[in-house]
Amino acid sequence: MPQLFDLPFELRELIYMSLITWERPLPQFEEATTAKNFHHGVGSRGIGIGSDDVLQRPNSTCASILAATRRLNKEMTQTIDRARRRGLLVARIDCIPNGGFHQFTWLSLPLVTSTCRTSKEKVVSGWIPSLPVLGKLLVASHLHTLVVCATTKIEHLQIDIRPSEIDVDRAQRIRQQGRRIGTAVCAALSRVCEFQRQ
């Protein structure tokens, strides 16, 4: 088997593009609506969100490949830029509502950017360090370093909501209860963010 860098760049680019744009197949309704996948979980505001695969580890991103070597990072970054220009960096979640419960499955998660920002905040008034005696006493305590780590960016998030075949006869009721589905989606996404912080 040849080494990756022995291949022509065009083939390597196809490999990179397939890694970036890979998606899980859509779960079949029969698989998604089994008792194993749906259980009586309760999300925020008492909405049952069922057993959501969102809580399990989502698909891996390209971060480990980007960190392998400088050459691989450069080539992969160029491919990511091309995919971004074509609009191919789409994170997709599949949602199957069934009654009051919802099954969520990550289909793709190509690239996630997290940033951590540090800011300094004044603890005491600005005039105190200007006084000679108090300034020397409080020189270390007039600034407090506060680390805020809260920004996670997903290029493009697409949530596909597919009513299950069991619920087809209740499709009209689902349309009327769109707010409940929206609340379940928000609860699942907030739990994804909580999962990422753990």
Short mmCIF file of C-alpha atoms in Angstrom, two decimals:
data_model
loop_
_atom_site.label_atom_id
_atom_site.label_comp_id
_atom_site.label_asym_id
_atom_site.label_seq_id
_atom_site.Cartn_x
_atom_site.Cartn_y
_atom_site.Cartn_z
CA MET A 1 0.00 0.00 0.00
CA PRO A 2 1.55 3.33 -1.00
CA GLN A 3 2.14 6.12 1.48
CA LEU A 4 -0.30 9.03 1.36
CA PHE A 5 2.24 11.56 0.10
CA ASP A 6 3.36 9.18 -2.67
CA LEU A 7 -0.06 9.62 -4.27
CA PRO A 8 -0.67 12.47 -6.72
CA PHE A 9 -2.12 15.63 -5.16
CA GLU A 10 -5.41 15.21 -7.04
CA LEU A 11 -6.00 11.83 -5.36
CA ARG A 12 -4.98 13.19 -1.97
CA GLU A 13 -7.41 16.08 -2.44
CA LEU A 14 -10.22 13.61 -3.21
CA ILE A 15 -9.35 11.71 -0.03
CA TYR A 16 -9.37 14.93 2.02
CA MET A 17 -12.68 16.02 0.48
CA SER A 18 -14.25 12.65 1.26
CA LEU A 19 -13.09 12.94 4.88
CA ILE A 20 -14.52 16.45 5.19
CA THR A 21 -17.89 15.74 3.56
CA TRP A 22 -18.52 12.22 4.90
CA GLU A 23 -22.02 11.62 6.29
CA ARG A 24 -23.68 8.79 8.14
CA PRO A 25 -26.58 7.28 6.22
CA LEU A 26 -30.04 8.41 7.30
CA PRO A 27 -31.40 6.07 9.97
CA GLN A 28 -34.34 4.01 8.82
CA PHE A 29 -37.62 4.67 10.59
CA GLU A 30 -37.71 1.07 11.83
CA GLU A 31 -34.27 1.46 13.43
CA ALA A 32 -35.00 4.88 14.89
CA THR A 33 -38.37 4.00 16.41
CA THR A 34 -37.36 0.87 18.30
CA ALA A 35 -37.76 0.78 22.05
CA LYS A 36 -33.97 0.86 22.35
CA ASN A 37 -33.74 4.24 20.64
CA PHE A 38 -36.79 5.87 22.21
CA HIS A 39 -37.13 6.05 25.94
CA HIS A 40 -38.93 8.47 28.18
CA GLY A 41 -36.30 11.12 28.73
CA VAL A 42 -37.28 14.62 29.69
CA GLY A 43 -35.62 17.68 28.22
CA SER A 44 -35.92 21.28 29.26
CA ARG A 45 -39.44 22.49 30.09
CA GLY A 46 -40.68 18.93 30.46
CA ILE A 47 -40.40 18.08 26.74
CA GLY A 48 -39.63 14.42 26.17
CA ILE A 49 -36.65 14.19 23.86
CA GLY A 50 -36.22 10.45 23.94
CA SER A 51 -32.90 8.71 23.51
CA ASP A 52 -30.98 11.19 21.45
CA ASP A 53 -27.74 10.15 19.79
CA VAL A 54 -26.75 13.80 20.09
CA LEU A 55 -25.82 13.01 23.70
CA GLN A 56 -23.43 10.34 22.55
CA ARG A 57 -20.14 11.41 21.05
CA PRO A 58 -20.87 12.99 17.66
CA ASN A 59 -18.93 12.14 14.52
CA SER A 60 -15.28 13.01 14.78
CA THR A 61 -14.15 16.20 13.12
CA CYS A 62 -11.04 16.73 10.99
CA ALA A 63 -9.05 18.12 13.93
CA SER A 64 -6.83 15.05 14.43
CA ILE A 65 -5.92 14.97 10.74
CA LEU A 66 -5.12 18.69 10.75
CA ALA A 67 -2.71 18.14 13.66
CA ALA A 68 -0.77 15.27 12.04
CA THR A 69 1.94 17.07 10.01
CA ARG A 70 2.52 20.53 8.61
CA ARG A 71 2.22 19.35 5.02
CA LEU A 72 -0.99 17.48 5.72
CA ASN A 73 -2.32 20.50 7.61
CA LYS A 74 -1.54 22.81 4.68
CA GLU A 75 -3.15 20.52 2.09
CA MET A 76 -6.16 19.80 4.28
CA THR A 77 -6.63 23.52 5.05
CA GLN A 78 -6.62 24.30 1.32
CA THR A 79 -9.23 21.58 0.76
CA ILE A 80 -11.34 22.93 3.64
CA ASP A 81 -11.22 26.41 2.09
CA ARG A 82 -12.41 24.97 -1.24
CA ALA A 83 -15.20 23.05 0.52
CA ARG A 84 -16.19 26.21 2.41
CA ARG A 85 -16.44 28.20 -0.84
CA ARG A 86 -18.63 25.45 -2.34
CA GLY A 87 -20.87 25.38 0.77
CA LEU A 88 -20.02 21.77 1.63
CA LEU A 89 -19.18 22.28 5.33
CA VAL A 90 -22.61 21.39 6.64
CA ALA A 91 -23.20 19.86 10.07
CA ARG A 92 -26.38 17.80 9.81
CA ILE A 93 -28.62 16.40 12.53
CA ASP A 94 -31.54 14.11 11.75
CA CYS A 95 -34.63 14.42 13.97
CA ILE A 96 -37.51 11.93 13.94
CA PRO A 97 -40.44 13.04 16.12
CA ASN A 98 -42.69 10.28 17.40
CA GLY A 99 -45.52 11.54 19.54
CA GLY A 100 -43.92 13.58 22.29
CA PHE A 101 -40.45 12.09 21.85
CA HIS A 102 -37.67 12.88 19.41
CA GLN A 103 -34.78 10.80 18.08
CA PHE A 104 -31.68 12.85 17.17
CA THR A 105 -28.76 11.45 15.15
CA TRP A 106 -25.60 13.24 14.02
CA LEU A 107 -25.19 12.71 10.28
CA SER A 108 -22.12 14.88 9.72
CA LEU A 109 -19.93 17.23 11.70
CA PRO A 110 -17.09 18.29 9.40
CA LEU A 111 -15.49 21.20 11.21
CA VAL A 112 -16.03 22.92 14.55
CA THR A 113 -14.06 25.96 15.68
CA SER A 114 -13.75 26.66 19.41
CA THR A 115 -12.12 29.77 20.78
CA CYS A 116 -11.11 30.69 24.30
CA ARG A 117 -10.81 34.36 25.16
CA THR A 118 -9.05 35.90 28.17
CA SER A 119 -10.10 39.25 29.52
CA LYS A 120 -8.95 41.34 32.46
CA GLU A 121 -11.50 42.90 34.73
CA LYS A 122 -10.94 45.67 37.28
CA VAL A 123 -11.90 44.63 40.78
CA VAL A 124 -11.38 47.94 42.60
CA SER A 125 -11.85 51.53 41.48
CA GLY A 126 -9.38 52.98 38.99
CA TRP A 127 -8.26 55.82 41.29
CA ILE A 128 -6.97 53.55 44.12
CA PRO A 129 -3.70 52.43 42.39
CA SER A 130 -2.84 56.12 41.77
CA LEU A 131 -2.46 56.72 45.53
CA PRO A 132 1.15 55.85 46.45
CA VAL A 133 0.52 53.79 49.59
CA LEU A 134 -2.68 52.07 48.50
CA GLY A 135 -1.28 51.54 45.02
CA LYS A 136 1.66 49.55 46.42
CA LEU A 137 -0.58 47.54 48.72
CA LEU A 138 -3.13 46.76 46.04
CA VAL A 139 -0.82 46.48 43.03
CA ALA A 140 -1.53 42.77 42.55
CA SER A 141 -5.19 42.87 43.43
CA HIS A 142 -6.47 45.71 41.24
CA LEU A 143 -6.66 43.45 38.18
CA HIS A 144 -8.28 40.06 38.14
CA THR A 145 -7.76 37.73 35.18
CA LEU A 146 -11.01 36.20 34.02
CA VAL A 147 -10.95 33.41 31.45
CA VAL A 148 -14.09 33.14 29.35
CA CYS A 149 -14.22 30.05 27.16
CA ALA A 150 -17.56 29.97 25.43
CA THR A 151 -17.41 30.35 21.67
CA THR A 152 -18.01 27.30 19.49
CA LYS A 153 -18.66 27.93 15.81
CA ILE A 154 -20.27 25.48 13.41
CA GLU A 155 -20.10 26.75 9.82
CA HIS A 156 -23.58 25.67 8.79
CA LEU A 157 -26.06 23.62 10.83
CA GLN A 158 -28.88 21.78 9.11
CA ILE A 159 -31.53 19.92 11.10
CA ASP A 160 -33.71 17.53 9.09
CA ILE A 161 -37.05 16.86 10.81
CA ARG A 162 -38.79 13.78 9.41
CA PRO A 163 -42.12 12.62 10.90
CA SER A 164 -41.99 8.88 11.45
CA GLU A 165 -44.32 6.58 9.53
CA ILE A 166 -46.03 5.75 12.79
CA ASP A 167 -46.84 9.43 13.15
CA VAL A 168 -47.98 10.06 9.55
CA ASP A 169 -51.65 10.01 10.52
CA ARG A 170 -50.83 12.62 13.16
CA ALA A 171 -48.89 14.85 10.73
CA GLN A 172 -51.44 17.64 11.08
CA ARG A 173 -51.01 17.59 14.85
CA ILE A 174 -47.22 17.71 14.44
CA ARG A 175 -47.50 20.76 12.20
CA GLN A 176 -49.59 22.43 14.87
CA GLN A 177 -47.05 21.46 17.52
CA GLY A 178 -44.02 22.82 15.66
CA ARG A 179 -43.16 24.85 18.72
CA ARG A 180 -42.75 21.66 20.74
CA ILE A 181 -40.41 20.21 18.11
CA GLY A 182 -38.44 23.47 18.12
CA THR A 183 -38.14 23.32 21.90
CA ALA A 184 -36.90 19.71 21.72
CA VAL A 185 -34.31 20.68 19.08
CA CYS A 186 -33.09 23.56 21.28
CA ALA A 187 -32.92 21.24 24.31
CA ALA A 188 -30.87 18.70 22.33
CA LEU A 189 -28.49 21.40 21.06
CA SER A 190 -28.01 22.80 24.56
CA ARG A 191 -27.19 19.29 25.78
CA VAL A 192 -24.63 18.99 22.96
CA CYS A 193 -22.95 22.15 24.23
CA GLU A 194 -22.99 20.78 27.78
CA PHE A 195 -21.47 17.52 26.47
CA GLN A 196 -18.65 19.45 24.75
CA ARG A 197 -17.76 21.21 28.03
CA GLN A 198 -17.44 17.95 29.99
#
